[in-house]
Short mmCIF file of C-alpha atoms in Angstrom, two decimals:
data_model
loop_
_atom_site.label_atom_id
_atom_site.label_comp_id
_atom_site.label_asym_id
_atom_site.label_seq_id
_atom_site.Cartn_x
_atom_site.Cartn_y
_atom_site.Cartn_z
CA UNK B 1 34.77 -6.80 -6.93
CA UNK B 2 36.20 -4.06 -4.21
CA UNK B 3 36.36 -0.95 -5.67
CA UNK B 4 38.42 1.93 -4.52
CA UNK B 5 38.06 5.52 -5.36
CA UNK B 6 40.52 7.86 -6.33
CA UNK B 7 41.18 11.76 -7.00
CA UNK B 8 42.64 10.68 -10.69
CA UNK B 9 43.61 7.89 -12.76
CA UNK B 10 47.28 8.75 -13.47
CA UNK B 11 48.58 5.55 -14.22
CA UNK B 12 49.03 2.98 -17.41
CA UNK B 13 48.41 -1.11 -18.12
CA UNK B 14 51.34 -2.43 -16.24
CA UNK B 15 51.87 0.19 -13.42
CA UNK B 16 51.79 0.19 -10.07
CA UNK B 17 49.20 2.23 -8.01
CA UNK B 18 49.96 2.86 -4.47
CA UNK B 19 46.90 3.97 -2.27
CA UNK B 20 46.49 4.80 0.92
CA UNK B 21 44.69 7.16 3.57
CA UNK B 22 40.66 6.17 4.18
CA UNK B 23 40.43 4.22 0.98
CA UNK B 24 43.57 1.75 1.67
CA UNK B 25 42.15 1.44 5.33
CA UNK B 26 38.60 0.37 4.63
CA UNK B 27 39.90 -2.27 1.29
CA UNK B 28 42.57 -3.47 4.18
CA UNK B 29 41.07 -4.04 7.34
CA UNK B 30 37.47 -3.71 6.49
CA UNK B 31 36.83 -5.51 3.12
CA UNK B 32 40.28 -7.60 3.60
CA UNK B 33 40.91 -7.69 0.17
CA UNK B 34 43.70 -10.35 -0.63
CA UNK B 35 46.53 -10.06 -2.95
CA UNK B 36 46.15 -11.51 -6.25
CA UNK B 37 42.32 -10.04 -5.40
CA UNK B 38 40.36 -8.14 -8.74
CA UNK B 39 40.12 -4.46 -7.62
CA UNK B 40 38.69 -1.05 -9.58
CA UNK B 41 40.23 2.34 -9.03
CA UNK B 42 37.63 5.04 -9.80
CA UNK B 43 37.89 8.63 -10.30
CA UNK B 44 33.79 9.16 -10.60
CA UNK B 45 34.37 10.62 -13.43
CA UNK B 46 34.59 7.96 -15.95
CA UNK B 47 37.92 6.85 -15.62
CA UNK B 48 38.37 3.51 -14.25
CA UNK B 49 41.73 1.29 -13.67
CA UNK B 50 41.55 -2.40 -13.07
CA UNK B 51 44.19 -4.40 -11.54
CA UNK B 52 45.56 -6.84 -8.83
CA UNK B 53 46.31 -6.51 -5.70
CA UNK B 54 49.86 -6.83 -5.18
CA UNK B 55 51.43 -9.66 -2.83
CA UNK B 56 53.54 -9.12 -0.05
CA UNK B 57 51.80 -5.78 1.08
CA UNK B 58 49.14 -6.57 3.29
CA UNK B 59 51.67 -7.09 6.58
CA UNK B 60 49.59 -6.46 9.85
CA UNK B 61 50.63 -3.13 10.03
CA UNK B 62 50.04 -1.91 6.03
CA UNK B 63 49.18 1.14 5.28
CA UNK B 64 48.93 1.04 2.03
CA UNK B 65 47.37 -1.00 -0.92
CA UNK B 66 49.43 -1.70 -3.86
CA UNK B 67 47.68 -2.43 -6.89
CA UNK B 68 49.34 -3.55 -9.94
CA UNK B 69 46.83 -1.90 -12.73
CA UNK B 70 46.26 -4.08 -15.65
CA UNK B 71 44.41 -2.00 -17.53
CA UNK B 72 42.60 1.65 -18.01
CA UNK B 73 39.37 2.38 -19.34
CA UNK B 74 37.08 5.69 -19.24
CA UNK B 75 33.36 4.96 -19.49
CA UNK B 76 30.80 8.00 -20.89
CA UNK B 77 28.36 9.42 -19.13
CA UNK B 78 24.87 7.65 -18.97
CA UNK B 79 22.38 9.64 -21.32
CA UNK B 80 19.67 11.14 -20.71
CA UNK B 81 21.43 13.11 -18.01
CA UNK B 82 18.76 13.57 -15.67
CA UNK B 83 19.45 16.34 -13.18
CA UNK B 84 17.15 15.93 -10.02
CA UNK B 85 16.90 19.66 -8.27
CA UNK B 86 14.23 19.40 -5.91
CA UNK B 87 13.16 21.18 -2.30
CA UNK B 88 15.42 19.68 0.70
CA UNK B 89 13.87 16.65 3.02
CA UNK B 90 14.34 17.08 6.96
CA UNK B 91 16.67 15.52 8.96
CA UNK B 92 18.19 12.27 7.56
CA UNK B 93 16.07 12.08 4.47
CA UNK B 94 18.02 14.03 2.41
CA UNK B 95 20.93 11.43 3.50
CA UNK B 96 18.77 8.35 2.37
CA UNK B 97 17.71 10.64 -0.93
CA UNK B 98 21.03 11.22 -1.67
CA UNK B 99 22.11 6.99 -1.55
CA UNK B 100 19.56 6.57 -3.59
CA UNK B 101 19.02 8.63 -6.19
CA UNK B 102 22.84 7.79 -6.55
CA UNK B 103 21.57 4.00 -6.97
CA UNK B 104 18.45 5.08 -9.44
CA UNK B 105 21.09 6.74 -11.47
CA UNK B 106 20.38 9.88 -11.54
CA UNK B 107 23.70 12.53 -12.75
CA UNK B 108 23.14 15.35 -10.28
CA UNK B 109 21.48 16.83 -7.30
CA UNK B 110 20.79 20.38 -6.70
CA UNK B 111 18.80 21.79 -3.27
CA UNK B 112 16.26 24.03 -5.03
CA UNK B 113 15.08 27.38 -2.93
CA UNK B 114 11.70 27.37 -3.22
CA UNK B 115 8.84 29.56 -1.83
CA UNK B 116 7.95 26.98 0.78
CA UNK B 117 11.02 25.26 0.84
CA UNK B 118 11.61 25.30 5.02
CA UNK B 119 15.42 23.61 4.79
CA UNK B 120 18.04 25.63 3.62
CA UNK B 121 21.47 23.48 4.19
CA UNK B 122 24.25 24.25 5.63
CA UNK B 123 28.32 23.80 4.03
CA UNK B 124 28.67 21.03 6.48
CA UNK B 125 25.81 19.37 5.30
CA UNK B 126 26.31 19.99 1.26
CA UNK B 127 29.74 18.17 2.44
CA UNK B 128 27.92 15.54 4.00
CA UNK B 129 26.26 15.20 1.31
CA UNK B 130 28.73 15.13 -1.54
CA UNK B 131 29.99 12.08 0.72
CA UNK B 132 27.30 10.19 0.59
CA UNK B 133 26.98 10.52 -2.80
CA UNK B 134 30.84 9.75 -3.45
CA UNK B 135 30.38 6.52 -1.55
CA UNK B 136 26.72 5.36 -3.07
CA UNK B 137 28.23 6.14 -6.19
CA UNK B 138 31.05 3.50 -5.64
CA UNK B 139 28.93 1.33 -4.18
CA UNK B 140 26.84 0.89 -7.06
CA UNK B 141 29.66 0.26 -9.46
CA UNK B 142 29.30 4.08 -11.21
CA UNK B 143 31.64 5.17 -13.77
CA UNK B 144 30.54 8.56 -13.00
CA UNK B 145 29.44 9.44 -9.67
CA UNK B 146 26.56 11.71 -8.77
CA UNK B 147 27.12 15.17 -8.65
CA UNK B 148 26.21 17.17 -5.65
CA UNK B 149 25.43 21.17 -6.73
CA UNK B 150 25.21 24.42 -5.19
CA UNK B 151 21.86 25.79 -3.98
CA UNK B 152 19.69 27.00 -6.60
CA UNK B 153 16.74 29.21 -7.73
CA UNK B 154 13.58 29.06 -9.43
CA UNK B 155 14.77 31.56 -11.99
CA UNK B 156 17.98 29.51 -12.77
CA UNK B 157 16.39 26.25 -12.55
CA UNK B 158 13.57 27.26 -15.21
CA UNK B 159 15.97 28.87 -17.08
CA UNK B 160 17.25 26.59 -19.18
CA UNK B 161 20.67 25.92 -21.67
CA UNK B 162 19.21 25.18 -25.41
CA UNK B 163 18.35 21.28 -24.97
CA UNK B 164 18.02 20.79 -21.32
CA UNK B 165 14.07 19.95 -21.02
CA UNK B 166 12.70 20.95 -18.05
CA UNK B 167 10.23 19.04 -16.04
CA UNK B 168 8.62 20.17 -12.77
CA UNK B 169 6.49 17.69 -10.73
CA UNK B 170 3.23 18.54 -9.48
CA UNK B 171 0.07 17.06 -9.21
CA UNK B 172 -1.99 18.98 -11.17
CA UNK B 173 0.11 17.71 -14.85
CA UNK B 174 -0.32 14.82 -16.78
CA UNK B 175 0.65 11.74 -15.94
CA UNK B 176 4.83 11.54 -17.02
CA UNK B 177 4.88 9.20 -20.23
CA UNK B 178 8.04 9.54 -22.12
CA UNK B 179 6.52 11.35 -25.17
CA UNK B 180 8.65 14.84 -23.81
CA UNK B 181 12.23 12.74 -22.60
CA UNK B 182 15.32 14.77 -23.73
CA UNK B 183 19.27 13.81 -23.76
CA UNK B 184 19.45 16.34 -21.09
CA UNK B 185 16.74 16.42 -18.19
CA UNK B 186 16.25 18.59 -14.92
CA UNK B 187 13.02 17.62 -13.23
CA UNK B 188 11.73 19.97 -10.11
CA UNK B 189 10.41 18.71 -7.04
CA UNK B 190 8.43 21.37 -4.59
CA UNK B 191 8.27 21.37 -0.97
CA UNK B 192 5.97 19.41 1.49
CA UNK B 193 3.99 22.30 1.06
CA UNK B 194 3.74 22.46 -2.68
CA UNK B 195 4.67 24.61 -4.95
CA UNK B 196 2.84 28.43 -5.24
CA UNK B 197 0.70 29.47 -8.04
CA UNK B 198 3.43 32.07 -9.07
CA UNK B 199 5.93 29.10 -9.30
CA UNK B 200 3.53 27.38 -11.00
CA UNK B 201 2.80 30.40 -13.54
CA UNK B 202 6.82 30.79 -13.94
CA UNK B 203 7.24 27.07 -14.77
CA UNK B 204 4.38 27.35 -17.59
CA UNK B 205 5.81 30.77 -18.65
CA UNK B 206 9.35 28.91 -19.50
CA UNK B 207 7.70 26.40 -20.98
CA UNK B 208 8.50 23.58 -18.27
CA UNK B 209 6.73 20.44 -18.44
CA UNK B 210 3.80 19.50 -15.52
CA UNK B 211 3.99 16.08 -14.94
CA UNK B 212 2.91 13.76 -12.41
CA UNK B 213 4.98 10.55 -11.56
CA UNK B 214 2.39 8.91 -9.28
CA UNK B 215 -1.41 8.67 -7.94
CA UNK B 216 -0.98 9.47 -4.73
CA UNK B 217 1.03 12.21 -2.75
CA UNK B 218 4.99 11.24 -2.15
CA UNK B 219 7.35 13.30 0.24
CA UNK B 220 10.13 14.56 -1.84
CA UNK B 221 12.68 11.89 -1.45
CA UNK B 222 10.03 9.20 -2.29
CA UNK B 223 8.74 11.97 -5.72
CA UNK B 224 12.69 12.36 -5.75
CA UNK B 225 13.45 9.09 -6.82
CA UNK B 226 10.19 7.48 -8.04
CA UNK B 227 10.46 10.05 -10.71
CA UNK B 228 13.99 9.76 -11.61
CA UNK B 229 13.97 5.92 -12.16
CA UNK B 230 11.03 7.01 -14.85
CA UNK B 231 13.49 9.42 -16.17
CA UNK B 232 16.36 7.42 -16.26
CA UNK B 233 14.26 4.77 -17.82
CA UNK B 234 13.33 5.82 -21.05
CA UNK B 235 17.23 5.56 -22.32
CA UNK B 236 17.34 2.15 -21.01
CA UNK B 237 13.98 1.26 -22.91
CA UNK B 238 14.70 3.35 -25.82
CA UNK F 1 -8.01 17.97 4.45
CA UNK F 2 -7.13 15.68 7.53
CA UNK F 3 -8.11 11.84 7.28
CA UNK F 4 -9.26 9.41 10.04
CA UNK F 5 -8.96 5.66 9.54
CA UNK F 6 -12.11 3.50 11.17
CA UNK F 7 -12.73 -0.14 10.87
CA UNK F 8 -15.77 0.27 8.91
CA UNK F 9 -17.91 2.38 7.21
CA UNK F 10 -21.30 2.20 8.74
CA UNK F 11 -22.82 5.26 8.57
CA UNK F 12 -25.13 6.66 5.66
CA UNK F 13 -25.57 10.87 4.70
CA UNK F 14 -27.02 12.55 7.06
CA UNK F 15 -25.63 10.72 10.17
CA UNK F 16 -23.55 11.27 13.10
CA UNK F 17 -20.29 9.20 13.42
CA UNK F 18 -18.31 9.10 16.98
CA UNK F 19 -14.96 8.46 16.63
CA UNK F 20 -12.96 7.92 19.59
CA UNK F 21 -9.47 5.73 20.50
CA UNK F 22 -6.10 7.37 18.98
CA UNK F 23 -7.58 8.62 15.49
CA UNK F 24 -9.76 10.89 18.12
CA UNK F 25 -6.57 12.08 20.20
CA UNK F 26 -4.58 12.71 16.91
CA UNK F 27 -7.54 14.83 15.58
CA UNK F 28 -8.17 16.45 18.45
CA UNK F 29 -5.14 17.27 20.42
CA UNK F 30 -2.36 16.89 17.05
CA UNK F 31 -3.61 18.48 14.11
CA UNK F 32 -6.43 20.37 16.40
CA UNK F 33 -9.06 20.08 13.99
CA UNK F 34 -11.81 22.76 14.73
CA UNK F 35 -15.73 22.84 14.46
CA UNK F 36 -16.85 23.15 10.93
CA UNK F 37 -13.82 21.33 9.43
CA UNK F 38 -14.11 19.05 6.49
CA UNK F 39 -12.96 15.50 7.69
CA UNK F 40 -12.88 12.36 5.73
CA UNK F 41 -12.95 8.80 7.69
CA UNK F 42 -11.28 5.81 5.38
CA UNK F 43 -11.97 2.58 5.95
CA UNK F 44 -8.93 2.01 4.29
CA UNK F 45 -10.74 -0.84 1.57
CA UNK F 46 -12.19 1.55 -0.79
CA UNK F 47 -14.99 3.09 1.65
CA UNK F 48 -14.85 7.03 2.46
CA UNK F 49 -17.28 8.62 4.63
CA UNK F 50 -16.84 12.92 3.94
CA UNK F 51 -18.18 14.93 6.90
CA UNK F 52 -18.29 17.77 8.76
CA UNK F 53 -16.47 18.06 12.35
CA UNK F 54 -20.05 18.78 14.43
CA UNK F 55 -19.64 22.33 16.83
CA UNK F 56 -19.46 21.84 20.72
CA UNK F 57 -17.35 18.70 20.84
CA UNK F 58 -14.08 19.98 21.19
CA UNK F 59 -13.49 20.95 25.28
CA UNK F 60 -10.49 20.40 26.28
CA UNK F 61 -10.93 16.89 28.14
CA UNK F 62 -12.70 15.83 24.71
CA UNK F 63 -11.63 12.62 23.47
CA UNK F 64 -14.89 12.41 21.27
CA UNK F 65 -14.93 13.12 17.70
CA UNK F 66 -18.35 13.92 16.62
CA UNK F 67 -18.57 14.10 12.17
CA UNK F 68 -21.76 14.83 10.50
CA UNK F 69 -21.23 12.61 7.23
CA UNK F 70 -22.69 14.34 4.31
CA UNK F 71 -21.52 12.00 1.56
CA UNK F 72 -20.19 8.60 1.29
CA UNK F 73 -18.51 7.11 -1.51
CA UNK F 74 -16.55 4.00 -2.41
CA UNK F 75 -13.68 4.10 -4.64
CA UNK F 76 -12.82 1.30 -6.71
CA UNK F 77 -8.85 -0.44 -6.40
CA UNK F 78 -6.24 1.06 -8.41
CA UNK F 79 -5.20 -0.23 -11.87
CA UNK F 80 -2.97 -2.45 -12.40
CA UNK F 81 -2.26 -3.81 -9.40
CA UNK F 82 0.89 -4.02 -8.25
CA UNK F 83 2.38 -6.31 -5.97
CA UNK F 84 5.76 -6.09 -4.21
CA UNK F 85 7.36 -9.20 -3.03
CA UNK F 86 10.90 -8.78 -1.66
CA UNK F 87 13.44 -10.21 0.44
CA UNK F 88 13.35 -8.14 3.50
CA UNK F 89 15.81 -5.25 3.94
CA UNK F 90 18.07 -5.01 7.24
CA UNK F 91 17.11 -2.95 9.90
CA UNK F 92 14.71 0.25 9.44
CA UNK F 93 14.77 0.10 6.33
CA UNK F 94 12.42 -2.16 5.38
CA UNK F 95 10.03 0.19 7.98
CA UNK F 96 11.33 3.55 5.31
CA UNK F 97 10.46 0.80 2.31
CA UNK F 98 6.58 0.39 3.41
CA UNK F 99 6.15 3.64 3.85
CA UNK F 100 7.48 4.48 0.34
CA UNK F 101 6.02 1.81 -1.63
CA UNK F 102 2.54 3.21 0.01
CA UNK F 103 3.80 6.29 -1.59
CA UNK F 104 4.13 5.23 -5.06
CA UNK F 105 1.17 3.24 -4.72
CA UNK F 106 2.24 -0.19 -4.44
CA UNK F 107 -1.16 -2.68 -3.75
CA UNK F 108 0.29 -5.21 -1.44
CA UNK F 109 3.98 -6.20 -0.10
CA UNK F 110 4.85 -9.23 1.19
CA UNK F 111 8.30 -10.81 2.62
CA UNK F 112 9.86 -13.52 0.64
CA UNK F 113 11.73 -16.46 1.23
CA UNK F 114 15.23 -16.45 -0.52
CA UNK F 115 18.27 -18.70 -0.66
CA UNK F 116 20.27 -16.19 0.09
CA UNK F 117 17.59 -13.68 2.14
CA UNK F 118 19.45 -13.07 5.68
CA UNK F 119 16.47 -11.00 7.44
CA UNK F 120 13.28 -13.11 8.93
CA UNK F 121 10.96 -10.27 9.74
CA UNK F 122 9.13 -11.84 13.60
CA UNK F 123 5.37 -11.13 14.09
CA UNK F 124 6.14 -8.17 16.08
CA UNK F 125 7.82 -6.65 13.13
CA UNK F 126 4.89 -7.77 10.68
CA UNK F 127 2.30 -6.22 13.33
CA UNK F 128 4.93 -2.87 13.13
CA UNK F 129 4.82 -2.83 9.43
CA UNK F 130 0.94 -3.19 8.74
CA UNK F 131 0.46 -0.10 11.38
CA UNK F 132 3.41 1.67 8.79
CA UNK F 133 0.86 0.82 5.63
CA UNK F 134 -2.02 1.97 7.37
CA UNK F 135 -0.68 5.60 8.69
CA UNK F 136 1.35 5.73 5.52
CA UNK F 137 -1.82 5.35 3.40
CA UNK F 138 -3.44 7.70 5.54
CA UNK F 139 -0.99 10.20 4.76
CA UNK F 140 -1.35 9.62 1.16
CA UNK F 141 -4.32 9.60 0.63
CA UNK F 142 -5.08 6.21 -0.72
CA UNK F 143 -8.90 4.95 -0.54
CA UNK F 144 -7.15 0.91 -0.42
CA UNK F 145 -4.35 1.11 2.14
CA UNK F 146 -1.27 -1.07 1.10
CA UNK F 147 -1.99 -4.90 2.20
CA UNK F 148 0.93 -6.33 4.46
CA UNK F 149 0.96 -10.08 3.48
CA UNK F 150 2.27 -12.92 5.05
CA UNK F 151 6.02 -14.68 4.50
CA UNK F 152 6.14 -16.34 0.75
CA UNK F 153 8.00 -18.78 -0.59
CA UNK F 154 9.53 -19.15 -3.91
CA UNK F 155 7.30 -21.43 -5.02
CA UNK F 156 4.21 -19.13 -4.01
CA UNK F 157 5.69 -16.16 -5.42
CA UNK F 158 6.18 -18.10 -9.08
CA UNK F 159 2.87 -20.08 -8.92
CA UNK F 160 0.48 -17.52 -9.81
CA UNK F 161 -3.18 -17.48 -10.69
CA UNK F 162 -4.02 -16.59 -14.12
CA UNK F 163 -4.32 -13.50 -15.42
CA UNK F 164 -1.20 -12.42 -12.54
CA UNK F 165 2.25 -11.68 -14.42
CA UNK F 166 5.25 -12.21 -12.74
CA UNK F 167 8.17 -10.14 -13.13
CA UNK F 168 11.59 -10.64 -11.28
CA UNK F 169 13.91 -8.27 -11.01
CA UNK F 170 17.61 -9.05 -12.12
CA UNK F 171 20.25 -7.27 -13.65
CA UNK F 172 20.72 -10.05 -16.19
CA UNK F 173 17.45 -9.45 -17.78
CA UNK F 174 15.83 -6.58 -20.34
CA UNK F 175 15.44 -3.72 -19.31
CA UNK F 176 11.63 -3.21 -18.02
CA UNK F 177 9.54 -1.49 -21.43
CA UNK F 178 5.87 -2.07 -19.70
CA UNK F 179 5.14 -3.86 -23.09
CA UNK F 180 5.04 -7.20 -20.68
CA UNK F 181 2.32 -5.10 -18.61
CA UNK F 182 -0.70 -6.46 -17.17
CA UNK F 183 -3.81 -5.89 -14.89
CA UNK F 184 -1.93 -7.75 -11.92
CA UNK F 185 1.30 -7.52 -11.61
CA UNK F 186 4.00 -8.96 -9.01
CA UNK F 187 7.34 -7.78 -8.89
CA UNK F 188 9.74 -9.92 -6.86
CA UNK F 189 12.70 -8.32 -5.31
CA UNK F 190 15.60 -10.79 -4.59
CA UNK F 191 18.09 -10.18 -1.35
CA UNK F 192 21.32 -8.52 -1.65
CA UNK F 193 23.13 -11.54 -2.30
CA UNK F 194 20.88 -11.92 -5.51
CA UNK F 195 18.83 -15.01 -7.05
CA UNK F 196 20.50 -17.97 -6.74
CA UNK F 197 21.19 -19.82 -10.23
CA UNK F 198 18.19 -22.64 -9.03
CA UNK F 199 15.71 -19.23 -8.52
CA UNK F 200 16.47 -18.00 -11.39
CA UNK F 201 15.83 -21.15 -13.84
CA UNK F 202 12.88 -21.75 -11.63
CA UNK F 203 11.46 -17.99 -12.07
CA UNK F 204 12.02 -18.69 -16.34
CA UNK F 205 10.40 -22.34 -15.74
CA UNK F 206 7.38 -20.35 -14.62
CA UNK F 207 7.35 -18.05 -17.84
CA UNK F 208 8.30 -14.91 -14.96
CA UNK F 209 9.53 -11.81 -16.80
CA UNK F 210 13.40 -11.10 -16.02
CA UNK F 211 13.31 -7.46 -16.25
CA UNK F 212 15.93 -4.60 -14.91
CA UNK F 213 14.91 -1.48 -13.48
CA UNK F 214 17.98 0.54 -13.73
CA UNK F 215 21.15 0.97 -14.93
CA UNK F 216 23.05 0.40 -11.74
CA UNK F 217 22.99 -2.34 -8.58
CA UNK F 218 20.38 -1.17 -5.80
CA UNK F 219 19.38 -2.09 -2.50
CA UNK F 220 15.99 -4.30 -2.00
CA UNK F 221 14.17 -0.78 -0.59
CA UNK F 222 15.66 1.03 -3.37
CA UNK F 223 14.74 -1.42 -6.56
CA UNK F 224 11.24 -1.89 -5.11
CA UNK F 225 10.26 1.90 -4.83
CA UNK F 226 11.91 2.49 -7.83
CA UNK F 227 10.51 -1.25 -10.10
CA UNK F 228 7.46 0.17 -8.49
CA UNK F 229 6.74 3.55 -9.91
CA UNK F 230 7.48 2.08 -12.94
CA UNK F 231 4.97 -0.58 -13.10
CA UNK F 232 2.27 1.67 -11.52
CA UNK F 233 2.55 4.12 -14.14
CA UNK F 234 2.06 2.01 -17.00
CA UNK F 235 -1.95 2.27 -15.75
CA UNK F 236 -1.53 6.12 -15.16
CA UNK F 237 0.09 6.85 -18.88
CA UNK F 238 -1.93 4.33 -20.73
#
């Protein structure tokens, strides 16, 4: 089924949804939806209307896709949220990390400032980013799309609300096996370079978990979303 | 510490070893090692040679690397193993797939033959992907470097030897727990058109687990890095 997304859901079982701009453009010309078609409005945050495309409206030269809704929903967020703040990839493999943690279902992203961290990005790319993320998000059918964050730091990222377990990846912990899941995770991933004993120290010192997702050494978009399938995976086995 | 790979392992403590060919140019000219360095050659099957890079062969028109091997060791395949059978994705991403499943420590990959599979990977690309598994288990670390297999069929991919478990991925079935775990695993990964209703009845004709690995649709690359990590870990938690 095509789905479309949208800033809000503002409309009821039995209205008519007009859309247009990027969205309309792509469902038109690119996807050719037909009328009498099954089509999802999304806002990415849980709310999701379902409909018809309307007849009559798809001349050569529409602009816009009208969509009788036929009914409104809003899903919850998946739990455990698992938070994935981790070190930023070179080049295009913060893109592909981005598409795919989206797919692995991970809630948000944060780029993490760490002592060897050697990317810092830019707003164009955070925007870049939060695209990607809007359109993997769709793509994968997600009530709630990933969120993209601001930059963050150690201190903020170890410190913690009451609840939200903590897990930083590293080599040197145990091997990741459920026992310390949460409703609420935020798992660290370092820099090619590792992380630095201090980092280490302040991780143990907040009381972070050490765990290791692997047996061999992963870049951080592989560790990225390796580990967050793990994550995510517990609430689907539990 | 940087790694070489070499064809065999032939040399005993105590003994010179002359490496020469691209491994020697991408010691000696890329990551410059120097006189003195500790150096490990891999045969890639289990077989590590540790050494010592010897003084005085490192002019500048060098293309000799001379190791003094102090230790050699042979490392034993990792448990379970994992296998990694999947339609193949478009483009490069099937290239960004070896190199992640050699990441998360997948044993062996091989291309399989779907209904509705659109990509036909040509021996140049299987020659491009086994020099991927080597370099990429290189970089990783790994004493076994991920096997590149030939193209499988269905029927190859369901008939398996004793003791081998099969598990297919597919959204319609449970949610993987790794209480269907084995010492040999095989994971098949269908194509983005999923299983065909005849695959499917075929793979539960073979007694094949139907398992999910996520909440949410994913791309071949994406399920089989992510299916992956989960099955390797079972070993590395149990």
């Amino acid at each position: 089924m095509h789905r479309v997304s949208v800033d809000q859901i503002v409309w009821a079982a039995g209205e008519s949804a007009v859309i247009d701009g990027d969205e309309a453009h792509h469902a038109l010309r690119v996807k050719r939806v037909r009328p009498g078609e099954r089509i999802e409005l999304m806002d990415g945050r849980g709310g999701i209307a379902e409909g018809e495309v309307v007849e009559g409206d798809l001349g050569a030269k529409s602009r816009e896709l009208h969509v009788r809704v036929t009914g409104v929903r809003r899903e919850q967020p998946a739990r455990p949220r698992v938070e994935i703040w981790t070190a930023v990839p070179k080049g295009g493999r913060v893109d592909e990390m981005i598409d795919q943690l989206a797919q692995v279902g991970a809630a948000a992203w944060r780029p993490l400032d760490t002592a060897r961290g050697v990317v810092d990005p830019r707003e164009a790319k955070m925007e870049r980013l939060g695209r990607i993320a809007v359109e993997a998000s769709k793509q994968c059918g997600r009530a709630w799309r990933l969120e993209i964050g601001p930059k963050a730091t150690m201190d903020e990222a170890l410190r913690a609300a009451p609840g939200v377990r903590v897990v930083v990846a590293d080599a040197s912990g145990s091997p990741w096996s459920g026992a310390e899941s949460s409703e609420h995770l935020r798992l660290l991933i370092g820099p090619e370079g590792g992380w630095t004993p201090e980092e280490l120290a302040a991780a143990r010192t907040a009381n972070a978990s050490i765990s290791r997702f692997g047996p061999h050494v992963m870049r951080i978009e592989t560790a990225a979303v390796a580990a967050c399938a793990m994550l995510v995976s517990v609430a689907a086995s539990a």
